[in-house]
């Protein structure tokens, strides 16, 4: 049998040393753990033939639907059309969302081959409605294919993957958009300096993060993108999050000192990050990029899947399941529409950058203020019950401003009867704005060694999550008991905590409200909403947010109103 030629579509001069095929041509490894290490270390990175064979083997091992179109299907469908190579490229289908086929190191006419393959895929997978990364993945795999039919089969298997818990490509707008929100959540937690800089520079952070997959699959140069592909085919979708966050970290270093504090059009920030990704080879090697990516202590795949499912469910509840023109989230904080006696629109916008991405779709709604409703804890509960989450803002008589993001409906306090009991999730956080701005998250987020994820709990839910995010082909299961009402992956039950003191988020009864517990409270407010205390607590590991004993000058509670569609209130 003749040796397959994997360079038929490749411009070898552009590929340079990556086009060489010296050394072994077969992958001799059966242990999945060893294969993972080989992919991460770039074992086949300098041998084009070995890399092509490795890709064949990895893709062939992907569990797929019973009926998955293969190379013969492609040949039967196209007949001799593939050999004719028409001069003009067939337009890409709508599912590509306007993303072009990156040429990378392909020959000029090979881009037409990619167009034909993608159009044939669209015909064979009519249930795929939105897959912006498909052109880049097709182009990359074409570099390592003997013919168009082989590339078609490889991409088909990636699209048809049905392994529980393994996710490869978004195939609906709902999955893609919730993935963008999930990336925003992860960037906020694991790349806070860059996230803060983007919030300061861009008018719409969500619009900037909508490009995150394109940074990795489309903008990175071939030398970097193909190293990502090595690991992606072994480890799945999570590597894309890792690399995008690593890229954001490098971008932050590159942009430090150069970015002005003034607000820019979000399109300018988007183009700056994409330009950095395209030119990253000048400052960061592929190995350095992956080294940074794997140094991030990211959430587990199950936890990310549950977070994505929560974001997806939030979009469903707002009726956002197909592509629409993104509404600028900053309209929710227009100074003409926003009015607080404690903070201005700029400060509220900074707080907005801290909250989970699914609530950035909402606009703030003033629920309670002591200036209008009086200093009564009962009235506070009356106006806040039925809203989840809520934001608490406090200005003291000394002029300090602090507060808390509270994940759970205050009505939960009734479950404990008259006994003061804590509730809430790890998405709660406390902060101060004046005299300086600082946020204090759940201590377990900053110190994961205090807890480990519970094993074998919610595995079925994670699998359901994967099914729902990849496509809408089947009915989406949404396991309420595992998700709770708000935070699936940061609910205390998902962790083996070394001490209950680290999960005392919020509490309230007839004589006080408390935020944070264990050896002190981050905030304690009395029944008259007049006097308070602030100190270090185990849950948030925060210093006092203001004077340890203070008098409340003004207290406000804010809810999150749906900015995309009107929905009846729960009162």
Coordinates of C-alpha atoms in Angstrom, one line a residue:
X1 CA 0.0 0.0 0.0
X2 CA 1.4 3.4 -1.0
X3 CA 2.5 5.8 1.7
X4 CA -0.1 8.5 2.3
X5 CA 1.0 12.0 1.4
X6 CA 0.0 14.4 4.1
X7 CA 1.5 17.4 2.4
X8 CA -0.7 17.7 -0.6
X9 CA -2.5 20.8 0.8
X10 CA 0.5 22.4 2.5
X11 CA 2.8 25.1 1.4
X12 CA 6.0 23.6 2.8
X13 CA 8.0 26.8 2.6
X14 CA 5.5 28.5 4.9
X15 CA 5.5 25.6 7.3
X16 CA 9.2 25.6 7.5
X17 CA 10.6 23.0 9.9
X18 CA 7.1 21.9 10.9
X19 CA 6.8 20.3 7.4
X20 CA 9.7 17.9 8.1
X21 CA 8.9 14.2 8.6
X22 CA 12.1 12.6 9.8
X23 CA 12.1 10.0 12.5
X24 CA 9.3 7.6 13.5
X25 CA 6.0 7.7 11.5
X26 CA 3.9 5.6 13.9
X27 CA 2.7 6.5 17.4
X28 CA 3.6 3.6 19.7
X29 CA 1.6 4.4 22.9
X30 CA -1.5 2.8 24.5
X31 CA -1.6 4.5 27.9
X32 CA -4.0 7.5 27.9
X33 CA -2.0 9.2 30.6
X34 CA 1.2 8.8 28.7
X35 CA -0.5 10.0 25.5
X36 CA -1.6 13.1 27.4
X37 CA 1.9 13.9 28.5
X38 CA 3.2 13.3 25.0
X39 CA 0.7 15.8 23.6
X40 CA 1.5 18.4 26.2
X41 CA 5.2 18.0 25.7
X42 CA 5.0 18.2 21.9
X43 CA 6.3 14.7 21.2
X44 CA 5.1 14.8 17.5
X45 CA 5.5 18.6 17.1
X46 CA 8.5 18.4 14.7
X47 CA 7.4 15.4 12.6
X48 CA 4.6 16.2 10.2
X49 CA 3.9 12.6 9.2
X50 CA 3.9 11.4 12.9
X51 CA 1.6 14.3 13.8
X52 CA -0.8 13.3 11.0
X53 CA -0.8 9.7 12.1
X54 CA -1.3 10.8 15.7
X55 CA -4.3 12.9 14.7
X56 CA -5.8 10.0 12.8
X57 CA -5.5 7.7 15.8
X58 CA -6.8 10.2 18.3
X59 CA -9.8 11.2 16.1
X60 CA -10.6 7.5 15.3
X61 CA -10.8 6.8 19.0
X62 CA -13.5 9.5 19.6
X63 CA -16.9 7.8 20.5
X64 CA -19.4 8.9 17.9
X65 CA -23.0 8.5 16.9
X66 CA -23.9 5.2 15.3
X67 CA -24.3 6.8 12.0
X68 CA -21.4 9.2 11.4
X69 CA -20.6 10.2 7.8
X70 CA -17.1 9.0 6.7
X71 CA -14.7 9.5 3.8
X72 CA -16.8 7.3 1.5
X73 CA -19.8 9.5 2.1
X74 CA -17.9 12.5 1.0
X75 CA -16.6 10.8 -2.2
X76 CA -20.1 9.6 -3.1
X77 CA -21.6 13.1 -2.5
X78 CA -19.0 15.1 -4.4
X79 CA -18.1 12.5 -7.1
X80 CA -15.5 14.1 -9.3
X81 CA -16.3 17.6 -8.1
X82 CA -13.5 17.5 -5.6
X83 CA -11.0 16.8 -8.3
X84 CA -12.2 19.7 -10.5
X85 CA -11.3 22.3 -7.9
X86 CA -13.4 25.3 -9.2
X87 CA -11.6 28.6 -9.4
X88 CA -13.9 30.4 -7.0
X89 CA -14.5 29.3 -3.4
X90 CA -18.1 28.2 -2.6
X91 CA -19.4 30.6 0.1
X92 CA -19.3 29.3 3.6
X93 CA -22.7 28.3 5.2
X94 CA -24.3 30.6 7.8
X95 CA -23.2 28.3 10.7
X96 CA -19.7 29.7 10.3
X97 CA -21.1 33.1 11.5
X98 CA -18.9 35.0 9.0
X99 CA -15.6 33.5 10.2
X100 CA -13.3 32.9 7.2
X101 CA -11.1 29.9 6.7
X102 CA -7.7 30.8 8.1
X103 CA -5.1 30.0 5.5
X104 CA -2.3 29.2 8.0
X105 CA 0.2 27.3 5.9
X106 CA -2.2 26.0 3.2
X107 CA -1.7 26.4 -0.5
X108 CA -3.9 29.1 -2.0
X109 CA -6.2 26.6 -3.7
X110 CA -6.5 24.5 -0.5
X111 CA -8.7 27.1 1.0
X112 CA -11.3 26.1 -1.6
X113 CA -11.0 22.6 -0.4
X114 CA -11.8 23.7 3.1
X115 CA -14.9 25.5 1.8
X116 CA -16.1 22.4 0.0
X117 CA -15.6 20.3 3.1
X118 CA -17.4 22.7 5.4
X119 CA -20.4 23.0 3.0
X120 CA -20.6 19.2 2.8
X121 CA -20.5 19.0 6.6
X122 CA -23.3 21.6 6.9
X123 CA -25.4 19.3 4.6
X124 CA -24.7 16.2 6.6
X125 CA -25.3 17.9 10.0
X126 CA -28.4 20.0 9.5
X127 CA -28.9 20.2 13.2
X128 CA -25.8 22.3 13.6
X129 CA -26.9 25.9 13.5
X130 CA -23.9 27.9 14.9
X131 CA -20.3 26.7 14.8
X132 CA -17.9 29.6 14.4
X133 CA -14.8 27.5 15.1
X134 CA -15.5 25.0 12.4
X135 CA -13.5 26.9 9.6
X136 CA -10.3 27.0 11.8
X137 CA -10.6 23.4 12.9
X138 CA -11.2 22.2 9.3
X139 CA -8.2 24.3 8.1
X140 CA -5.9 22.9 10.7
X141 CA -6.8 19.3 10.1
X142 CA -6.5 19.8 6.3
X143 CA -2.7 20.3 6.9
X144 CA -2.6 16.7 8.1
X145 CA -4.9 15.0 5.6
X146 CA -4.2 13.0 2.6
X147 CA -7.3 14.2 0.7
X148 CA -10.5 16.2 1.3
X149 CA -12.5 13.0 2.1
X150 CA -10.1 12.1 5.0
X151 CA -10.4 15.7 6.4
X152 CA -14.2 15.5 6.1
X153 CA -14.2 12.2 8.1
X154 CA -12.0 13.6 10.8
X155 CA -14.1 16.8 11.3
X156 CA -17.3 14.7 11.1
X157 CA -16.1 12.5 14.1
X158 CA -15.3 15.6 16.1
X159 CA -18.8 17.0 15.4
X160 CA -20.5 13.7 16.1
X161 CA -18.7 13.0 19.4
X162 CA -21.1 11.6 22.0
X163 CA -18.8 10.7 24.8
X164 CA -20.4 11.8 28.1
X165 CA -18.5 14.6 29.8
X166 CA -16.4 15.3 26.7
X167 CA -17.1 18.5 24.7
X168 CA -15.3 19.4 21.5
X169 CA -17.1 22.1 19.5
X170 CA -20.1 24.4 20.2
X171 CA -22.8 23.7 17.6
X172 CA -25.6 26.1 18.6
X173 CA -25.7 29.8 19.4
X174 CA -27.0 29.0 22.9
X175 CA -23.9 26.8 23.6
X176 CA -21.5 29.3 22.1
X177 CA -23.0 32.3 23.9
X178 CA -23.0 30.5 27.2
X179 CA -19.4 29.5 26.6
X180 CA -18.5 33.2 26.2
X181 CA -20.2 34.0 29.5
X182 CA -18.4 31.1 31.1
X183 CA -15.1 32.4 29.8
X184 CA -15.9 35.8 31.3
X185 CA -16.6 34.2 34.7
X186 CA -13.2 32.3 34.4
X187 CA -11.3 35.4 33.3
X188 CA -12.8 37.4 36.2
X189 CA -11.5 34.7 38.7
X190 CA -8.2 33.5 37.1
X191 CA -7.0 36.6 35.2
X192 CA -8.3 39.4 37.4
X193 CA -5.7 42.1 36.4
X194 CA -6.4 41.7 32.7
X195 CA -10.2 41.5 33.3
X196 CA -10.0 44.8 35.4
X197 CA -7.9 46.4 32.6
X198 CA -10.5 45.4 30.0
X199 CA -13.3 46.7 32.1
X200 CA -11.5 50.0 32.4
X201 CA -10.9 50.3 28.7
X202 CA -13.9 48.7 26.9
X203 CA -17.5 49.9 26.9
X204 CA -18.8 46.3 26.6
X205 CA -16.8 43.5 28.2
X206 CA -19.1 40.8 27.0
X207 CA -18.5 42.0 23.4
X208 CA -14.7 41.7 23.9
X209 CA -15.0 38.2 25.3
X210 CA -17.3 37.1 22.5
X211 CA -14.0 36.6 20.5
X212 CA -12.3 34.3 23.0
X213 CA -12.5 31.2 20.8
X214 CA -11.4 33.1 17.8
X215 CA -8.2 34.1 19.6
X216 CA -7.2 30.5 19.9
X217 CA -8.8 29.0 16.7
X218 CA -8.3 31.6 14.0
X219 CA -5.9 34.3 15.3
X220 CA -3.0 32.3 16.8
X221 CA -0.3 31.7 14.2
X222 CA -0.1 28.1 12.9
X223 CA 2.9 27.1 15.1
X224 CA 0.9 28.0 18.2
X225 CA -2.5 26.8 17.0
X226 CA -1.3 23.4 16.0
X227 CA 0.3 22.8 19.4
X228 CA -3.1 23.7 21.0
X229 CA -4.7 21.2 18.6
X230 CA -2.3 18.5 19.8
X231 CA -3.7 18.8 23.3
X232 CA -7.2 19.6 22.3
X233 CA -7.7 16.3 20.6
X234 CA -6.6 14.5 23.7
X235 CA -8.1 16.6 26.5
X236 CA -11.1 18.3 24.8
X237 CA -12.7 21.8 25.1
X238 CA -11.2 22.8 28.5
X239 CA -7.8 23.4 26.8
X240 CA -9.4 26.2 24.8
X241 CA -10.3 28.0 28.1
X242 CA -6.8 27.5 29.5
X243 CA -5.1 28.8 26.4
X244 CA -7.4 31.8 26.0
X245 CA -6.8 32.8 29.7
X246 CA -3.1 32.4 29.3
X247 CA -3.2 34.6 26.2
X248 CA -5.1 37.2 28.2
X249 CA -2.4 37.1 30.8
X250 CA 0.3 37.7 28.2
X251 CA -1.8 40.4 26.6
X252 CA -2.1 42.2 29.9
X253 CA 1.7 42.3 30.3
X254 CA 2.1 43.5 26.7
X255 CA -0.6 46.2 27.2
X256 CA 0.5 47.3 30.7
X257 CA 1.3 51.0 30.6
X258 CA 0.3 51.4 27.0
X259 CA -3.5 51.4 27.5
X260 CA -5.1 54.6 28.4
X261 CA -7.6 54.8 31.3
X262 CA -10.2 56.5 29.1
X263 CA -13.0 54.3 27.7
X264 CA -12.6 53.1 24.2
X265 CA -15.0 51.6 21.7
X266 CA -15.2 47.9 22.5
X267 CA -14.3 47.2 18.9
X268 CA -10.9 48.8 19.4
X269 CA -10.1 46.6 22.4
X270 CA -11.3 43.5 20.5
X271 CA -9.0 44.4 17.6
X272 CA -6.1 45.0 19.9
X273 CA -6.4 41.6 21.6
X274 CA -6.8 39.8 18.2
X275 CA -3.8 41.7 16.8
X276 CA -1.7 40.6 19.8
X277 CA -2.8 37.0 19.3
X278 CA -1.9 37.1 15.6
X279 CA 1.6 38.5 16.5
X280 CA 2.2 36.5 19.6
X281 CA 5.1 34.5 18.0
X282 CA 7.3 37.6 18.4
X283 CA 7.1 37.5 22.2
X284 CA 5.8 34.1 23.3
X285 CA 6.8 30.6 22.0
X286 CA 4.2 27.8 21.7
X287 CA 5.7 26.0 24.6
X288 CA 5.6 29.1 26.8
X289 CA 2.0 29.6 25.9
X290 CA 1.1 26.1 26.9
X291 CA 3.2 26.2 30.0
X292 CA 1.3 29.3 31.2
X293 CA -2.0 27.6 30.3
X294 CA -1.3 24.5 32.4
X295 CA 0.0 26.5 35.3
X296 CA -3.6 27.9 35.9
X297 CA -5.4 26.0 38.6
X298 CA -8.7 26.0 36.7
X299 CA -11.9 24.5 37.9
X300 CA -12.5 20.8 37.0
X301 CA -14.2 19.9 33.7
X302 CA -17.4 18.9 35.7
X303 CA -17.5 22.2 37.5
X304 CA -17.0 24.2 34.3
X305 CA -19.8 22.1 32.6
X306 CA -22.1 23.0 35.5
X307 CA -21.3 26.6 35.3
X308 CA -21.9 26.6 31.5
X309 CA -25.2 24.9 32.1
X310 CA -26.2 27.6 34.6
X311 CA -25.3 30.3 32.0
X312 CA -27.2 28.4 29.3
X313 CA -30.2 28.2 31.5
X314 CA -30.0 31.9 32.2
X315 CA -30.0 32.6 28.5
X316 CA -33.0 30.2 27.9
X317 CA -35.0 32.0 30.6
X318 CA -34.4 35.3 28.8
X319 CA -35.4 33.8 25.5
X320 CA -31.9 34.1 24.0
X321 CA -31.5 30.8 22.0
X322 CA -30.6 32.2 18.6
X323 CA -28.2 34.8 17.4
X324 CA -29.3 38.4 17.9
X325 CA -27.6 41.8 17.8
X326 CA -25.9 42.0 21.2
X327 CA -27.4 44.8 23.3
X328 CA -24.6 46.9 24.9
X329 CA -24.7 45.9 28.5
X330 CA -23.6 49.4 29.5
X331 CA -27.0 50.7 28.5
X332 CA -28.1 49.2 31.8
X333 CA -25.8 51.6 33.6
X334 CA -26.6 54.7 31.6
X335 CA -26.3 57.7 34.0
X336 CA -29.7 58.9 32.9
X337 CA -31.3 55.6 33.9
X338 CA -29.2 54.7 36.9
X339 CA -29.6 56.6 40.2
X340 CA -28.0 55.7 43.5
X341 CA -27.3 57.9 46.5
X342 CA -24.3 55.8 47.4
X343 CA -22.4 55.1 44.2
X344 CA -22.1 56.6 40.7
X345 CA -22.6 54.9 37.4
X346 CA -18.8 54.3 37.1
X347 CA -18.6 52.6 40.5
X348 CA -21.6 50.5 39.8
X349 CA -20.1 49.5 36.5
X350 CA -16.9 48.4 38.3
X351 CA -19.1 46.2 40.6
X352 CA -20.8 44.9 37.5
X353 CA -17.5 43.6 36.3
X354 CA -17.2 41.4 39.4
X355 CA -20.6 39.7 39.2
X356 CA -21.1 36.3 37.3
X357 CA -21.5 36.9 33.6
X358 CA -25.1 35.6 33.4
X359 CA -26.2 38.6 35.5
X360 CA -24.3 41.1 33.4
X361 CA -27.3 40.5 31.0
X362 CA -29.4 42.3 33.6
X363 CA -29.7 45.9 34.7
X364 CA -29.7 47.1 38.3
X365 CA -33.1 47.6 40.0
X366 CA -33.3 49.5 43.3
X367 CA -35.3 47.4 45.7
X368 CA -34.8 49.1 49.0
X369 CA -33.2 52.2 50.4
X370 CA -33.3 53.6 53.9
X371 CA -33.8 57.1 52.6
X372 CA -37.2 56.1 51.1
X373 CA -38.3 53.0 53.0
X374 CA -37.0 53.8 56.5
X375 CA -34.6 52.0 58.8
X376 CA -36.6 48.8 59.2
X377 CA -35.2 45.3 58.8
X378 CA -38.7 43.9 58.2
X379 CA -39.2 46.4 55.4
X380 CA -35.8 45.4 54.0
X381 CA -36.9 41.7 53.9
X382 CA -40.3 42.7 52.4
X383 CA -38.8 44.5 49.5
X384 CA -35.9 42.0 48.9
X385 CA -37.6 38.7 49.2
X386 CA -38.3 37.1 45.8
X387 CA -35.1 38.5 44.2
X388 CA -32.0 36.5 43.6
X389 CA -29.3 37.6 43.7
X390 CA -29.1 41.0 45.4
X391 CA -26.5 43.6 45.9
X392 CA -26.1 45.4 49.3
X393 CA -24.5 48.9 49.4
X394 CA -23.7 50.7 52.6
X395 CA -22.3 54.2 53.2
X396 CA -21.2 54.9 56.7
X397 CA -21.3 58.2 58.5
X398 CA -17.5 58.3 58.1
X399 CA -17.9 58.3 54.4
X400 CA -16.7 54.7 53.8
X401 CA -18.6 52.7 51.2
X402 CA -18.8 48.9 51.2
X403 CA -21.2 46.1 50.4
X404 CA -21.8 42.5 49.3
X405 CA -23.0 40.5 46.4
X406 CA -25.5 38.0 47.8
X407 CA -26.3 35.0 45.7
X408 CA -29.5 33.7 47.3
X409 CA -33.0 34.9 48.0
X410 CA -33.4 36.4 51.5
X411 CA -36.5 34.3 51.9
X412 CA -34.2 31.3 52.4
X413 CA -33.6 32.5 56.0
X414 CA -37.1 31.3 56.9
X415 CA -36.0 27.7 56.5
X416 CA -34.2 28.0 59.9
X417 CA -37.3 29.3 61.7
X418 CA -36.3 31.8 64.4
X419 CA -32.8 30.3 64.6
X420 CA -30.1 32.3 62.8
X421 CA -28.7 30.0 60.1
X422 CA -26.4 30.6 57.2
X423 CA -27.2 30.0 53.6
X424 CA -26.0 31.2 50.1
X425 CA -23.3 29.9 47.8
X426 CA -19.6 30.6 47.0
X427 CA -20.6 33.2 44.4
X428 CA -21.2 35.6 47.3
X429 CA -18.4 38.2 47.8
X430 CA -17.9 41.3 49.9
X431 CA -16.1 44.5 48.8
X432 CA -15.3 48.1 49.7
X433 CA -15.2 51.0 47.3
X434 CA -14.0 53.9 49.5
X435 CA -11.4 54.7 50.7
X436 CA -10.0 52.2 48.1
X437 CA -11.6 49.6 45.9
X438 CA -11.1 45.9 46.8
X439 CA -13.2 42.7 46.4
X440 CA -13.0 39.6 48.7
X441 CA -14.2 36.4 47.2
X442 CA -15.0 33.1 48.9
X443 CA -11.8 32.0 50.6
X444 CA -12.0 28.6 48.8
X445 CA -11.6 30.3 45.4
X446 CA -8.4 31.9 46.5
X447 CA -7.1 28.9 48.5
X448 CA -8.4 25.7 46.9
X449 CA -6.3 23.7 49.3
X450 CA -9.0 24.3 51.9
X451 CA -11.4 22.0 50.1
X452 CA -11.5 19.4 47.4
X453 CA -14.3 18.7 45.0
X454 CA -16.7 16.0 46.1
X455 CA -16.1 12.8 44.1
X456 CA -18.9 11.1 42.1
X457 CA -21.5 13.7 43.0
X458 CA -23.4 15.3 40.3
X459 CA -21.6 13.3 37.6
X460 CA -24.8 12.6 35.9
X461 CA -25.6 16.3 35.9
X462 CA -22.3 17.1 34.3
X463 CA -23.0 14.6 31.6
X464 CA -26.4 16.1 31.0
X465 CA -24.6 19.5 30.8
X466 CA -22.3 18.3 28.0
X467 CA -25.2 16.9 26.0
X468 CA -27.1 20.2 26.3
X469 CA -24.2 22.4 25.5
X470 CA -23.0 20.6 22.4
X471 CA -26.3 20.8 20.6
X472 CA -30.0 21.1 21.0
X473 CA -30.7 17.8 19.2
X474 CA -32.2 16.1 22.2
X475 CA -34.2 17.2 25.2
X476 CA -32.0 19.1 27.6
X477 CA -32.1 17.7 31.1
X478 CA -31.7 20.4 33.8
X479 CA -31.2 18.7 37.2
X480 CA -32.7 21.2 39.6
X481 CA -31.5 19.4 42.7
X482 CA -27.9 19.6 41.7
X483 CA -28.0 23.1 40.3
X484 CA -29.8 24.7 43.2
X485 CA -31.2 28.1 42.3
X486 CA -28.0 29.9 41.4
X487 CA -24.5 28.5 41.8
X488 CA -24.0 24.9 40.8
X489 CA -20.3 24.6 41.1
X490 CA -19.7 26.8 44.1
X491 CA -22.4 25.5 46.3
X492 CA -20.8 24.2 49.5
X493 CA -22.2 20.7 49.0
X494 CA -19.8 20.3 46.0
X495 CA -16.8 20.5 48.3
X496 CA -15.3 18.6 51.2
X497 CA -14.6 21.6 53.4
X498 CA -12.1 21.5 56.2
X499 CA -14.3 23.7 58.3
X500 CA -17.9 24.9 58.2
X501 CA -16.6 28.3 59.0
X502 CA -15.5 28.6 55.4
X503 CA -19.0 28.4 54.0
X504 CA -21.0 30.8 56.2
X505 CA -22.1 33.2 53.4
X506 CA -25.2 35.1 54.6
X507 CA -27.8 34.9 57.4
X508 CA -30.7 36.9 58.7
X509 CA -33.4 36.8 61.3
X510 CA -35.7 39.3 63.1
X511 CA -32.8 41.3 64.8
X512 CA -29.9 41.3 62.3
X513 CA -28.5 40.5 58.9
X514 CA -25.0 39.0 58.6
X515 CA -22.6 38.5 55.7
X516 CA -19.7 36.2 56.2
X517 CA -19.1 34.1 59.3
X518 CA -16.5 32.1 61.2
X519 CA -14.5 33.9 63.9
X520 CA -16.2 37.2 63.0
X521 CA -18.5 38.7 60.4
X522 CA -17.6 40.7 57.3
X523 CA -20.8 42.7 57.9
X524 CA -23.3 42.7 60.7
X525 CA -26.3 45.1 60.6
X526 CA -28.8 45.5 63.4
X527 CA -32.6 45.5 63.2
X528 CA -32.8 49.3 62.9
X529 CA -30.3 49.3 60.0
X530 CA -28.5 51.9 61.9
X531 CA -25.5 50.3 63.6
X532 CA -23.1 47.8 62.2
X533 CA -19.8 46.0 62.6
X534 CA -17.2 44.7 60.2
X535 CA -14.3 42.4 60.8
X536 CA -12.2 39.6 59.5
X537 CA -14.2 36.4 58.8
X538 CA -13.2 32.9 57.8
X539 CA -15.6 32.7 54.8
X540 CA -14.0 35.6 52.9
X541 CA -10.7 36.1 54.7
X542 CA -11.2 39.8 54.5
X543 CA -10.0 42.7 56.6
X544 CA -12.6 45.1 58.0
X545 CA -14.5 46.7 55.1
X546 CA -14.8 49.9 57.0
X547 CA -14.5 51.0 60.7
X548 CA -14.9 47.9 62.9
X549 CA -17.9 49.6 64.6
X550 CA -19.8 52.0 62.3
X551 CA -23.1 53.9 61.9
X552 CA -25.0 53.5 58.7
X553 CA -25.7 56.7 56.9
X554 CA -27.5 55.0 54.0
X555 CA -28.2 51.5 52.9
X556 CA -29.4 50.3 49.5
X557 CA -30.4 46.9 48.2
X558 CA -30.4 46.3 44.5
X559 CA -31.9 43.5 42.4
X560 CA -31.1 42.4 38.8
X561 CA -33.8 43.2 36.3
X562 CA -33.9 41.4 33.0
X563 CA -32.4 43.8 30.5
X564 CA -33.3 41.7 27.5
X565 CA -36.9 40.8 28.1
X566 CA -39.6 41.9 30.5
X567 CA -40.7 39.3 33.0
X568 CA -43.2 39.5 35.8
X569 CA -41.8 40.1 39.3
X570 CA -42.2 37.6 42.0
X571 CA -44.0 39.9 44.4

